[in-house]
XYZ file of C-alpha atoms in Angstrom:
402
model
C 0.000 0.000 0.000
C 2.885 2.391 0.698
C 3.958 2.268 -2.960
C 0.833 4.144 -4.030
C 0.961 6.943 -1.422
C 2.977 9.664 -3.180
C 2.457 8.602 -6.804
C -1.338 8.337 -6.527
C -3.036 8.936 -3.175
C -1.683 12.423 -2.361
C -2.143 13.924 -5.851
C -5.523 12.185 -6.132
C -6.560 13.802 -2.853
C -5.604 17.252 -4.140
C -7.418 16.640 -7.409
C -10.461 15.385 -5.483
C -10.532 18.577 -3.423
C -10.340 20.555 -6.664
C -13.392 18.702 -7.957
C -15.160 18.660 -4.589
C -15.128 22.436 -4.221
C -16.954 22.980 -7.502
C -19.366 20.024 -7.722
C -21.879 21.396 -5.158
C -22.217 24.671 -7.059
C -22.177 23.627 -10.734
C -25.920 24.124 -11.110
C -25.908 27.223 -8.896
C -23.141 28.680 -11.083
C -25.197 27.828 -14.163
C -28.145 29.717 -12.691
C -25.908 32.701 -11.960
C -24.583 32.602 -15.526
C -28.141 33.148 -16.729
C -29.639 29.684 -17.125
C -32.985 28.356 -15.885
C -33.220 25.271 -13.644
C -33.721 22.815 -16.561
C -31.019 24.577 -18.594
C -28.505 24.524 -15.736
C -29.144 20.813 -15.150
C -28.815 20.149 -18.886
C -25.469 21.955 -18.989
C -24.183 19.756 -16.167
C -25.432 16.774 -18.177
C -23.081 17.884 -20.968
C -20.257 16.563 -18.818
C -21.736 13.093 -19.183
C -21.913 13.473 -22.959
C -18.257 14.497 -23.078
C -17.286 11.540 -20.880
C -19.230 9.149 -23.091
C -17.335 10.395 -26.129
C -13.875 10.544 -24.561
C -13.691 7.639 -22.080
C -12.424 4.968 -24.485
C -9.907 7.304 -26.195
C -8.689 8.278 -22.721
C -7.995 4.628 -21.909
C -6.112 4.188 -25.188
C -4.106 7.355 -24.493
C -3.088 6.091 -21.041
C -2.178 2.695 -22.503
C 0.315 4.411 -24.803
C 1.808 7.276 -22.758
C 1.644 5.764 -19.262
C -0.181 6.585 -16.057
C 2.206 9.257 -14.751
C 2.229 11.396 -17.877
C -1.529 11.086 -18.219
C -2.038 12.415 -14.697
C 0.215 15.420 -15.339
C -1.534 16.182 -18.632
C -4.932 15.961 -16.928
C -3.853 18.328 -14.148
C -2.492 20.918 -16.577
C -5.637 20.745 -18.678
C -7.777 21.129 -15.553
C -6.096 24.441 -14.741
C -6.740 25.790 -18.244
C -10.375 24.682 -18.357
C -11.085 26.009 -14.871
C -9.715 29.349 -16.038
C -12.270 29.319 -18.858
C -15.028 28.737 -16.306
C -13.848 31.651 -14.160
C -13.949 33.973 -17.163
C -17.423 32.687 -18.083
C -18.790 33.491 -14.622
C -17.184 36.921 -14.573
C -18.758 37.733 -17.946
C -22.066 35.968 -17.116
C -21.640 33.967 -20.331
C -23.782 30.814 -20.285
C -22.336 29.385 -23.561
C -18.769 29.806 -22.298
C -19.724 28.205 -18.984
C -21.221 25.252 -20.862
C -18.001 24.925 -22.869
C -15.963 24.838 -19.675
C -18.046 22.002 -18.216
C -17.957 20.080 -21.502
C -14.141 20.194 -21.501
C -13.942 19.384 -17.790
C -15.397 15.861 -18.108
C -12.710 14.173 -20.271
C -10.041 15.652 -18.012
C -11.603 13.942 -14.997
C -11.885 10.699 -16.992
C -8.215 10.798 -17.924
C -7.156 11.339 -14.321
C -9.471 8.708 -12.850
C -8.531 6.007 -15.357
C -4.793 6.621 -14.935
C -4.845 6.282 -11.159
C -7.152 3.246 -11.294
C -4.941 1.456 -13.823
C -1.880 2.059 -11.653
C -3.440 0.691 -8.468
C -4.894 -2.323 -10.296
C -1.442 -3.117 -11.694
C 0.615 -2.700 -8.534
C -1.493 -4.220 -5.768
C -2.034 -7.979 -5.311
C -5.629 -9.308 -5.335
C -5.805 -9.560 -1.538
C -5.075 -5.824 -1.219
C -7.108 -4.654 -4.195
C -10.275 -3.930 -2.237
C -8.384 -1.834 0.312
C -6.405 -0.067 -2.396
C -9.470 0.889 -4.398
C -11.230 1.922 -1.200
C -8.301 4.209 -0.358
C -8.500 5.618 -3.862
C -12.231 6.121 -3.537
C -11.581 7.572 -0.092
C -9.622 10.435 -1.623
C -12.788 11.344 -3.500
C -14.760 11.234 -0.258
C -12.250 13.497 1.488
C -12.455 15.856 -1.459
C -16.236 15.765 -1.298
C -16.026 16.641 2.407
C -13.375 19.353 2.390
C -14.386 20.797 -0.965
C -17.936 21.869 -0.030
C -16.710 23.219 3.313
C -14.145 25.376 1.522
C -16.670 26.484 -1.083
C -19.184 27.371 1.649
C -16.581 29.599 3.312
C -15.552 31.215 0.041
C -19.163 31.908 -0.939
C -19.740 33.852 2.272
C -17.011 36.309 1.246
C -16.452 36.195 -2.512
C -18.460 35.488 -5.695
C -19.026 32.018 -7.128
C -16.005 32.242 -9.447
C -13.673 32.291 -6.414
C -14.454 28.612 -5.825
C -13.134 27.735 -9.277
C -9.954 29.739 -8.653
C -9.326 27.636 -5.534
C -9.991 24.500 -7.587
C -7.306 25.496 -10.096
C -4.804 26.050 -7.272
C -5.453 22.511 -5.989
C -4.784 21.090 -9.462
C -1.519 23.048 -9.545
C -0.561 21.550 -6.169
C -1.222 18.059 -7.577
C 1.243 18.738 -10.403
C 3.877 19.843 -7.896
C 3.434 16.632 -5.874
C 3.743 14.520 -9.027
C 7.146 16.105 -9.668
C 8.530 15.208 -6.222
C 11.259 12.512 -6.151
C 9.020 10.129 -4.191
C 6.333 10.408 -6.838
C 8.743 10.290 -9.788
C 9.400 6.667 -8.850
C 5.891 6.143 -10.221
C 7.046 4.583 -13.474
C 9.363 2.153 -11.664
C 6.569 1.015 -9.348
C 4.087 0.766 -12.200
C 6.484 -1.528 -13.971
C 5.677 -4.277 -11.459
C 3.567 -6.905 -13.130
C 3.975 -5.397 -16.619
C 6.028 -7.071 -19.267
C 8.432 -4.817 -21.113
C 8.261 -5.460 -24.841
C 11.315 -6.806 -26.633
C 12.791 -5.053 -29.635
C 10.929 -7.480 -31.878
C 7.673 -6.750 -30.120
C 8.203 -3.024 -30.530
C 8.159 -3.492 -34.288
C 4.793 -5.219 -34.032
C 1.581 -4.093 -32.435
C 2.216 -3.977 -28.680
C -1.340 -2.798 -28.055
C -3.684 -5.666 -29.059
C -7.340 -4.838 -29.774
C -10.026 -5.522 -27.196
C -11.211 -8.585 -29.120
C -7.886 -10.301 -28.367
C -7.895 -9.558 -24.639
C -8.898 -12.143 -22.031
C -12.200 -10.612 -20.907
C -15.440 -12.217 -19.620
C -17.774 -9.935 -21.548
C -20.950 -11.544 -20.225
C -19.941 -10.707 -16.643
C -18.841 -7.231 -17.720
C -22.216 -6.399 -19.276
C -24.285 -7.850 -16.428
C -22.222 -5.995 -13.816
C -22.218 -2.879 -15.944
C -26.002 -2.538 -15.816
C -25.920 -2.171 -12.033
C -22.929 0.163 -12.295
C -24.963 2.373 -14.645
C -27.650 2.775 -11.983
C -24.974 3.549 -9.384
C -23.437 6.221 -11.592
C -26.893 7.648 -12.252
C -27.709 7.900 -8.545
C -24.314 9.386 -7.679
C -24.487 12.026 -10.407
C -28.104 12.859 -9.604
C -27.413 13.361 -5.890
C -25.625 16.756 -5.999
C -28.004 17.977 -8.710
C -31.194 17.134 -6.821
C -29.803 18.414 -3.513
C -28.983 21.750 -5.132
C -32.340 22.027 -6.916
C -34.260 20.861 -3.836
C -32.372 23.292 -1.621
C -33.074 26.189 -3.987
C -36.755 25.220 -4.078
C -36.841 25.231 -0.261
C -35.212 28.677 -0.225
C -31.968 27.581 1.438
C -28.822 29.713 1.122
C -26.228 28.360 -1.305
C -23.682 27.985 1.514
C -26.200 25.887 3.478
C -26.632 23.626 0.463
C -22.851 23.174 0.309
C -22.804 22.238 4.002
C -25.540 19.638 3.467
C -23.413 18.049 0.760
C -20.383 18.273 3.068
C -22.338 16.369 5.730
C -22.900 13.592 3.231
C -19.205 13.470 2.401
C -18.347 13.245 6.123
C -20.683 10.276 6.574
C -19.218 8.589 3.494
C -15.707 9.087 4.823
C -16.601 7.437 8.146
C -17.907 4.391 6.265
C -14.789 3.895 4.155
C -13.266 1.210 6.390
C -16.522 -0.759 6.875
C -16.991 -0.581 3.107
C -13.533 -2.040 2.513
C -14.283 -4.831 5.003
C -17.535 -5.699 3.229
C -15.854 -5.764 -0.197
C -13.040 -8.080 0.891
C -14.890 -10.225 3.441
C -18.478 -10.404 2.151
C -17.965 -9.893 -1.568
C -18.384 -7.276 -4.273
C -21.988 -8.189 -5.133
C -23.131 -7.837 -1.511
C -21.452 -4.448 -1.290
C -23.034 -3.126 -4.482
C -26.501 -4.401 -3.540
C -26.303 -2.750 -0.120
C -24.996 0.497 -1.579
C -27.730 0.819 -4.205
C -30.593 -0.210 -1.916
C -29.770 2.360 0.758
C -28.966 5.025 -1.840
C -32.366 4.559 -3.457
C -34.087 4.776 -0.085
C -32.379 8.113 0.568
C -33.621 9.604 -2.700
C -37.157 8.436 -2.022
C -36.996 9.890 1.503
C -36.341 13.333 0.012
C -39.763 13.258 -1.633
C -41.559 11.698 1.334
C -40.278 14.425 3.700
C -40.204 17.628 1.563
C -38.718 19.917 4.220
C -35.279 21.270 5.124
C -34.903 18.647 7.863
C -36.020 16.011 5.373
C -33.260 17.105 3.020
C -30.649 16.711 5.783
C -32.041 13.234 6.594
C -32.125 12.233 2.942
C -28.516 13.326 2.500
C -27.499 11.224 5.506
C -29.201 8.095 4.127
C -27.756 8.553 0.640
C -24.298 9.061 2.135
C -24.722 5.890 4.187
C -25.290 3.838 1.047
C -22.701 5.643 -1.024
C -20.080 5.352 1.719
C -20.488 1.580 1.921
C -19.880 1.494 -1.825
C -16.658 3.516 -1.749
C -14.447 2.256 -4.576
C -16.842 -0.555 -5.565
C -16.997 0.450 -9.223
C -13.194 0.577 -9.492
C -12.816 -2.692 -7.580
C -15.212 -4.585 -9.855
C -13.484 -3.106 -12.894
C -10.115 -4.294 -11.583
C -11.565 -7.752 -10.821
C -12.784 -8.120 -14.396
C -9.780 -6.513 -16.105
C -7.167 -8.538 -18.019
C -3.475 -8.356 -17.146
C -2.579 -7.177 -20.638
C -4.319 -4.073 -21.944
C -5.726 -3.166 -18.531
C -5.949 0.596 -19.168
C -7.670 -0.016 -22.499
C -10.244 -2.280 -20.836
C -10.800 0.142 -17.966
C -11.588 2.802 -20.559
C -14.389 0.572 -21.834
C -15.476 -0.360 -18.309
C -15.733 3.321 -17.421
C -18.369 3.691 -20.149
C -20.943 2.050 -17.877
C -20.317 4.568 -15.127
C -20.227 7.366 -17.695
C -23.648 6.408 -19.038
C -24.932 6.663 -15.474
C -23.193 9.994 -14.915
C -24.859 11.283 -18.070
C -28.211 9.757 -17.177
C -28.539 11.356 -13.739
C -28.509 15.065 -14.658
C -30.199 14.312 -18.008
C -33.073 12.502 -16.315
C -33.477 15.251 -13.731
C -33.349 17.956 -16.414
C -35.933 16.220 -18.598
C -38.353 15.405 -15.788
C -38.087 18.883 -14.253
C -38.953 20.345 -17.660
C -41.708 17.841 -18.522
C -43.081 16.962 -15.078
C -41.800 17.954 -11.619
C -38.637 17.739 -9.563
C -40.456 15.279 -7.270
C -40.958 12.837 -10.166
C -37.311 13.164 -11.168
C -36.043 12.330 -7.683
C -38.420 9.362 -7.326
C -37.303 8.010 -10.701
C -33.630 8.121 -9.702
C -34.424 6.385 -6.419
C -36.382 3.663 -8.186
C -33.566 3.016 -10.650
C -31.073 2.640 -7.795
C -33.273 -0.017 -6.180
C -33.598 -1.744 -9.564
C -29.794 -1.842 -9.866
C -29.538 -3.573 -6.490
C -32.146 -6.160 -7.487
C -30.384 -6.778 -10.811
C -27.026 -7.496 -9.191
C -28.675 -9.782 -6.631
C -30.445 -11.806 -9.346
C -27.360 -12.224 -11.567
C -24.652 -12.512 -8.893
C -24.050 -16.234 -9.491
C -23.612 -15.754 -13.239
C -21.321 -12.758 -12.820
C -19.099 -14.595 -10.310
C -17.383 -11.634 -8.710
C -14.986 -12.421 -5.823
C -16.980 -13.297 -2.699
C -14.058 -13.369 -0.284
C -10.390 -12.629 -1.015
C -8.816 -12.797 2.434
């Protein structure tokens, strides 16, 4: 586990804080830029479209240039794109803001796939659950600290100040990646990877997916549940923001509600790792989705400020138990050769969910009501849990690895 601290965990934590500060206010920023509620939600959904387009190319890019370089490229690009967003908010330009979010998604994909491929390569199977949980834990810490920082900034400065802080965190991640301890990244990542001979270099050292050792039936069956998980996770900050605005809550209060959820998720990191390694991946995913769905439904059943706090707590309970579950299942199903390329395809399932959450909310808010949108997301999460439970024996994910 110590091999992944400086090369991955620390920079991933900084990058997670960069993302965590802005996620709770993406829709609020869209409203400030001049968009309506459905328009702001649709703009956030653009990130899912961009991910859907760029996920597989991102995996191929990582497979060719390596994890370390991909992480540096992603961090540099994040600074540039965040700068575009700051300018958009200063000018109150909705099209420019939409462009910034559209470019933001593939950058996050590139970063996430690079770090996941590294951890999956370096750690042995008995440590994989803990490693992916630690990786997912950086996201939870970012989701906790980020909203707290953004809440403080919003009390003093305009919305664009949050994005400036986000860019500074990405810059800090680049600095960490250049430290001697992190520069050993490529040496560590070489563990378990065969270096091609001179003869191999003349041939195709990157075989197509059709030649990789992959259980596609298990991938597709698992992927359906992962889609519902991605949908619920992406819908959560959107519905909390829209619900909070509808209740008349201050934007800083909404950020604190999301921060509460991140704190609960962080506390459940270790129990989640225990469940993944001791009780199995399928049990973890079923528990995560069931509780998550219940939290979304609770929001509609108790349409008050206190109900929103309670709903956030329940959703965080489910999401915390599932920390790193998507990455762990992807690593379980990935082949030894062409892992980054496969993970790019595996990420498509999560990306479809990430696109579906804001898109579903945007469409149902425009055509029906916010209440219907939240109930639909909750129902789909419960469906995902039932699906994994029904097909668990055919999928054959690890039930116990230690």
